[in-house]
Structure formats: C-alpha cells, structure tokens
Tab-separated table of C-alpha atoms in Angstrom:
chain	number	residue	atom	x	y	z
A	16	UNK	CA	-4.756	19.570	33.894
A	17	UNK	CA	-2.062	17.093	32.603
A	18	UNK	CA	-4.856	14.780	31.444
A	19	UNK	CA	-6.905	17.429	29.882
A	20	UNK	CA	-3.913	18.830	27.809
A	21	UNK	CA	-3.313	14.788	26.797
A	22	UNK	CA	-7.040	14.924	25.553
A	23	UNK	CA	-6.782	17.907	23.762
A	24	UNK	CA	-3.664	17.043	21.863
A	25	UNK	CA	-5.219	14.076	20.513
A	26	UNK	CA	-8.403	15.428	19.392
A	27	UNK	CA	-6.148	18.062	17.228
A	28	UNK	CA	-4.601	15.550	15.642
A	29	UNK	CA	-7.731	13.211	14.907
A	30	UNK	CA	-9.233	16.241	13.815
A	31	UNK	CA	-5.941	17.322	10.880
A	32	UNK	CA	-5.982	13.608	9.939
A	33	UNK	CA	-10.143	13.831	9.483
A	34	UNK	CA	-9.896	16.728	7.713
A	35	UNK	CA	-7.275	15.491	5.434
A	36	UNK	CA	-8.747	12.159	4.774
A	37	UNK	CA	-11.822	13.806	3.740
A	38	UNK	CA	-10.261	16.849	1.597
A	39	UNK	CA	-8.253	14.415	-0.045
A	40	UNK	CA	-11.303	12.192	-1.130
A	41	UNK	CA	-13.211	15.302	-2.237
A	42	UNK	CA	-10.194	16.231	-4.221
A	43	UNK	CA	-9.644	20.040	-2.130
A	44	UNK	CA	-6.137	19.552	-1.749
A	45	UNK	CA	-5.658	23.090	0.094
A	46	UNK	CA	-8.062	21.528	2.727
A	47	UNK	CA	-6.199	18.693	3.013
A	48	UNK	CA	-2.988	20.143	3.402
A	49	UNK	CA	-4.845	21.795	6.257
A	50	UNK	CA	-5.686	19.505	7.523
A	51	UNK	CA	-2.382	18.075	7.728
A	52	UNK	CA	-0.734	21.157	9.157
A	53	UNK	CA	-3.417	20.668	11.993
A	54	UNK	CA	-2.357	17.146	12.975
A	55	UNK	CA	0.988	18.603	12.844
A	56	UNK	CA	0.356	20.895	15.509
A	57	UNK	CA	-0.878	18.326	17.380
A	58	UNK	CA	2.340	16.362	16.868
A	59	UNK	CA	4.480	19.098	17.933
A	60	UNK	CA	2.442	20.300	20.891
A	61	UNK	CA	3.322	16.480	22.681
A	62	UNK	CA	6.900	17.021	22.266
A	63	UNK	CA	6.816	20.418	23.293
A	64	UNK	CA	6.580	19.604	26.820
C-alpha cells in the first residue's frame, strides 16, 4: 500500500508539472496555474505523512 501511495504521489505531480508546461506554451495561463496547484498537491500529500 506504502508503495502504491509513493506511485500515486508522483504521477500527481508529473501530471501538474505536464499540464503546466503545456498551458504555459499554449499561452492558457488558468490551465497552467492548474496545473501547478496539481503538482502542489502532490507536494503536500508526501509531507503529509
């Protein structure tokens, strides 16, 4: 379970930083922001615990 929560922390934040990287070359900054938020999230889910 440890392992799987590991896994699923870092594919949040790959996904935010994705998401922003790619808003902020399309130039939809609310996306990117997003996207941002969600690798935050990500972030503070690992030191949550």
């Amino acid at each position: 379970m440890r392992n799987q929560r590991r896994i699923g922390e870092a594919i949040t934040i790959a996904t935010g930083i994705g998401i922003a990287i790619g808003s902020f070359s399309l130039g939809i900054m609310f996306l990117a922001y997003g996207g941002l938020a969600i690798a935050g999230l990500g972030v503070f889910s690992i030191f949550w615990r």
